[in-house]
mmCIF file of C-alpha atoms in Angstrom:
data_model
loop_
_atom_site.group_PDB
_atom_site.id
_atom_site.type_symbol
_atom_site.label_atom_id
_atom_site.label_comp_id
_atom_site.label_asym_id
_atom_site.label_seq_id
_atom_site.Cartn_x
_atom_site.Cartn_y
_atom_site.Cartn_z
ATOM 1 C CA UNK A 217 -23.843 114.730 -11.719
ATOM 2 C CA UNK A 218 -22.350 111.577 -11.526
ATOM 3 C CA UNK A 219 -18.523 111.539 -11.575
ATOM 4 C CA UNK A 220 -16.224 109.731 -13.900
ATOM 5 C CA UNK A 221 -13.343 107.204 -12.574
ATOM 6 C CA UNK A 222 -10.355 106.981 -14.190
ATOM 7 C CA UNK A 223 -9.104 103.855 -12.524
ATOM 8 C CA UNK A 224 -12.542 102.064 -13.514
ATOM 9 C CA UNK A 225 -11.704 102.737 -16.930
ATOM 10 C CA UNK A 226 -8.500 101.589 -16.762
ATOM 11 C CA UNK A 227 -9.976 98.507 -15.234
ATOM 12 C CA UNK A 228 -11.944 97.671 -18.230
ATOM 13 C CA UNK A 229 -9.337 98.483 -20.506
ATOM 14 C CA UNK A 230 -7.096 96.027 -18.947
ATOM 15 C CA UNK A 231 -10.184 93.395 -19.032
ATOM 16 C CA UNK A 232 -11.135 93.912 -22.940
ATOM 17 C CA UNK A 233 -6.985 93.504 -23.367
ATOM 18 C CA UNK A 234 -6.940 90.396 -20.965
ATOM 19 C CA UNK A 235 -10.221 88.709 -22.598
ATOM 20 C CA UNK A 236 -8.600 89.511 -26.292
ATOM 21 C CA UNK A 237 -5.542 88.118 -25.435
ATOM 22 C CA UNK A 238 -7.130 84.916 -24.491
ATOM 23 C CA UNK A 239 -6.142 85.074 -20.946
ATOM 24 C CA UNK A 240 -7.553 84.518 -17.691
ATOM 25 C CA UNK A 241 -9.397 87.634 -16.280
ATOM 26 C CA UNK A 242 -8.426 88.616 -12.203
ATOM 27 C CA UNK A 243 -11.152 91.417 -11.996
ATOM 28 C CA UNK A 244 -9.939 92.003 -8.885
ATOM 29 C CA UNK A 245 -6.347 91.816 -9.311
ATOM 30 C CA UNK A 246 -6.668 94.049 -11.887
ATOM 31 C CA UNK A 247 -9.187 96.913 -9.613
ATOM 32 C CA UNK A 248 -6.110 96.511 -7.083
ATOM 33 C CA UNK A 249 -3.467 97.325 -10.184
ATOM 34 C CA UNK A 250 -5.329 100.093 -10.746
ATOM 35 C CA UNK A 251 -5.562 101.910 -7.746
ATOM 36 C CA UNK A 252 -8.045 100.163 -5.358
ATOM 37 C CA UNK A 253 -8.180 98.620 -1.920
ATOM 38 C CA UNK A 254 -7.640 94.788 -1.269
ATOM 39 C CA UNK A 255 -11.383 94.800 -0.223
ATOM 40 C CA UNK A 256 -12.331 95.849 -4.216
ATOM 41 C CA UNK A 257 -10.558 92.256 -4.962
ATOM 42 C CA UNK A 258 -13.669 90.440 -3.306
ATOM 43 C CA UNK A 259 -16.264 92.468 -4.415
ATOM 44 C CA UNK A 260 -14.771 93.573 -8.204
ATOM 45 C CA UNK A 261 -18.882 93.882 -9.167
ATOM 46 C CA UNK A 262 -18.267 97.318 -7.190
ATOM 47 C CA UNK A 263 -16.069 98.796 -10.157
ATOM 48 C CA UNK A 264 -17.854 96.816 -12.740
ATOM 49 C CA UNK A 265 -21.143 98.566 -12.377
ATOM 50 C CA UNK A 266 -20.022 102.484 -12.082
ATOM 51 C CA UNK A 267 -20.550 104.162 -15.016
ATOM 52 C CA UNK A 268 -17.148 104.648 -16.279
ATOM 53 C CA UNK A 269 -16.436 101.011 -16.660
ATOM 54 C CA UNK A 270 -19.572 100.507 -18.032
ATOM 55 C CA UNK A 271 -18.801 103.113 -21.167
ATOM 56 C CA UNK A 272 -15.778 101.989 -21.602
ATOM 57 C CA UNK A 273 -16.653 97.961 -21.867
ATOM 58 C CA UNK A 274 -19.669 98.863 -24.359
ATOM 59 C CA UNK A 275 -17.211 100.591 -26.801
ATOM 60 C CA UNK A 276 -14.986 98.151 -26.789
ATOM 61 C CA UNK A 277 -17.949 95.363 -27.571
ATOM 62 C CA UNK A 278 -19.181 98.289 -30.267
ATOM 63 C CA UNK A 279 -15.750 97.562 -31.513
ATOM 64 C CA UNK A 280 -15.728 94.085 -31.688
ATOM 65 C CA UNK A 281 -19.253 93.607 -33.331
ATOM 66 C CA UNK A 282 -17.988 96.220 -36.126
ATOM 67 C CA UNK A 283 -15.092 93.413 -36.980
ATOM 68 C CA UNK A 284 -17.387 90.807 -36.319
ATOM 69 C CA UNK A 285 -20.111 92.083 -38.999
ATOM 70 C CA UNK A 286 -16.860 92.788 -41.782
ATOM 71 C CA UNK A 287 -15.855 89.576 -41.231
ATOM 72 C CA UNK A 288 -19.325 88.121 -41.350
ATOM 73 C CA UNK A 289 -19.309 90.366 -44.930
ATOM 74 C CA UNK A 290 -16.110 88.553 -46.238
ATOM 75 C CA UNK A 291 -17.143 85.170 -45.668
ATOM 76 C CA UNK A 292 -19.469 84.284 -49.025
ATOM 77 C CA UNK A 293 -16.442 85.387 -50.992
ATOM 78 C CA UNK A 294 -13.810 82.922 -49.336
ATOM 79 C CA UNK A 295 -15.761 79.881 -48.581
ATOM 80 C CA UNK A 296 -13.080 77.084 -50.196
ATOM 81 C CA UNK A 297 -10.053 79.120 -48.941
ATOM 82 C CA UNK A 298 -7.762 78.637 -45.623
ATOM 83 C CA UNK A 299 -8.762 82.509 -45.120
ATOM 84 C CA UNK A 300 -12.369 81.443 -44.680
ATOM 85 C CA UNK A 301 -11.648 79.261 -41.994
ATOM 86 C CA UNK A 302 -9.710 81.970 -40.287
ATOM 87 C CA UNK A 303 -12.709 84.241 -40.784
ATOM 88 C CA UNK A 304 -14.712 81.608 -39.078
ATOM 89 C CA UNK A 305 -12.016 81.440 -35.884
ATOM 90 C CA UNK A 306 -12.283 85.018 -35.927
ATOM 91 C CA UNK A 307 -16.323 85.632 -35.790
ATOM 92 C CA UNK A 308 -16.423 82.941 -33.360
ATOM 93 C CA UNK A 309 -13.840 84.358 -30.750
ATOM 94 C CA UNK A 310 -15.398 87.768 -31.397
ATOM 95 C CA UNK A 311 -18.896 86.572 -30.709
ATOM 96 C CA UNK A 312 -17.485 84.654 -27.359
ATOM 97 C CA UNK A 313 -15.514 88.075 -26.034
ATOM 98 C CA UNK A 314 -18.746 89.861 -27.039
ATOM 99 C CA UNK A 315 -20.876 87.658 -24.995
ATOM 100 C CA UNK A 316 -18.374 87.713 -22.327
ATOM 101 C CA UNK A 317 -18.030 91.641 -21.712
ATOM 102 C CA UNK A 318 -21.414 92.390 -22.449
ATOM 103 C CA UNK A 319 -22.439 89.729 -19.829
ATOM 104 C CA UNK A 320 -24.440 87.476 -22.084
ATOM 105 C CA UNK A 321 -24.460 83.943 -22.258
ATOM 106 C CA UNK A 322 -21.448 82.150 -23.690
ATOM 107 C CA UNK A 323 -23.376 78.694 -24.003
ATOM 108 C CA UNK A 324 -26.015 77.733 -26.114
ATOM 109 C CA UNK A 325 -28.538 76.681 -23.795
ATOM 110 C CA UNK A 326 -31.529 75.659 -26.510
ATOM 111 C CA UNK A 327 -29.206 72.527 -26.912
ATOM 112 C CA UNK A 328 -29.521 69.962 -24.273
ATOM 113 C CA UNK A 329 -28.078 66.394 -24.210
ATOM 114 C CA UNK A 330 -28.189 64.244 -21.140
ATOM 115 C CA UNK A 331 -24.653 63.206 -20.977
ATOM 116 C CA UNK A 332 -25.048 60.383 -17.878
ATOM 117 C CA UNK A 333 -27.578 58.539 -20.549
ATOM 118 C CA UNK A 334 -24.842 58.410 -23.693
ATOM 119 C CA UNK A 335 -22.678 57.441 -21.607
ATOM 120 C CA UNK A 336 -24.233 54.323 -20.018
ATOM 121 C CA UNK A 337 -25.232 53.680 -23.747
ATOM 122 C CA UNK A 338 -22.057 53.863 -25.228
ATOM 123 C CA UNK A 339 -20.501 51.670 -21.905
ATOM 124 C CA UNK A 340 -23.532 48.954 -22.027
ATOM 125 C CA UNK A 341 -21.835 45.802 -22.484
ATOM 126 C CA UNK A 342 -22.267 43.944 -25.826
ATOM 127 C CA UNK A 343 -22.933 39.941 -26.393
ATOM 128 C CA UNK A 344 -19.111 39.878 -27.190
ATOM 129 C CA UNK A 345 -18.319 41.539 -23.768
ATOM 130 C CA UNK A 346 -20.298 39.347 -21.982
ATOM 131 C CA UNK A 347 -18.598 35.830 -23.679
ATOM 132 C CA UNK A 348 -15.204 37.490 -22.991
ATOM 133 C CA UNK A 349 -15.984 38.238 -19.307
ATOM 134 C CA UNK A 350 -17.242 34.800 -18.703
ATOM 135 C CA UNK A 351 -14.680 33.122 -20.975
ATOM 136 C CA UNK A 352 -11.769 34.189 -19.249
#
């Protein structure tokens, strides 16, 4: 029977608060708030995979995709109205924290752009460049 751990719980409490609040998570600093030893602070995937963190991280993302999906339903009845566009903050930091505790992806990797080749596009010099350079 595998045992239960209160301080992993309160672990991933504290990291759904810290993640909702927009803050900086310290997995580690957190395990050591919590009751564990300094050498939990470099290794913080130790807590993060027991069970008990586990259940308590997938209710919280249970959670969030419940207010995601209401305010997902709300949307086709306030498109032209400032609470639309709150709406649309709102799905959008849910679906990031989501990502983030479940352990998903929080970039969308199908788009790719090769940034060093816009750039030397957009800093090519023009004709008018060129005149100025050699004018002066």
């Amino acid at each position: 029977m595998i045992k239960d751990s209160p301080n992993a719980s309160a672990v991933a409490r504290e990291v759904v608060e810290t993640i909702k609040a927009g803050k900086l998570v310290r997995k580690g600093a957190i395990a050591i708030k919590h009751g564990y030893g300094p050498s939990i602070a470099q290794h913080p995937h130790k807590v993060t995979k027991t069970r008990s963190y586990q259940l308590e991280i997938a209710k919280a993302v249970e959670s969030m995709e419940i207010e995601r999906s209401r305010a997902l339903a709300l949307m086709p009845s306030r498109i032209g109205t400032a609470k639309y566009n709150h709406l649309v903050d709102g799905v959008d930091k849910l679906t990031k924290n989501i990502q983030l505790l479940s352990g998903h992806s929080t970039e969308n990797r199908s788009i790719h752009i090769e940034i060093s080749e816009v750039i030397a596009k957009k800093n090519q010099p023009t004709v008018d460049d060129a005149f100025i350079e050699h004018a002066g």
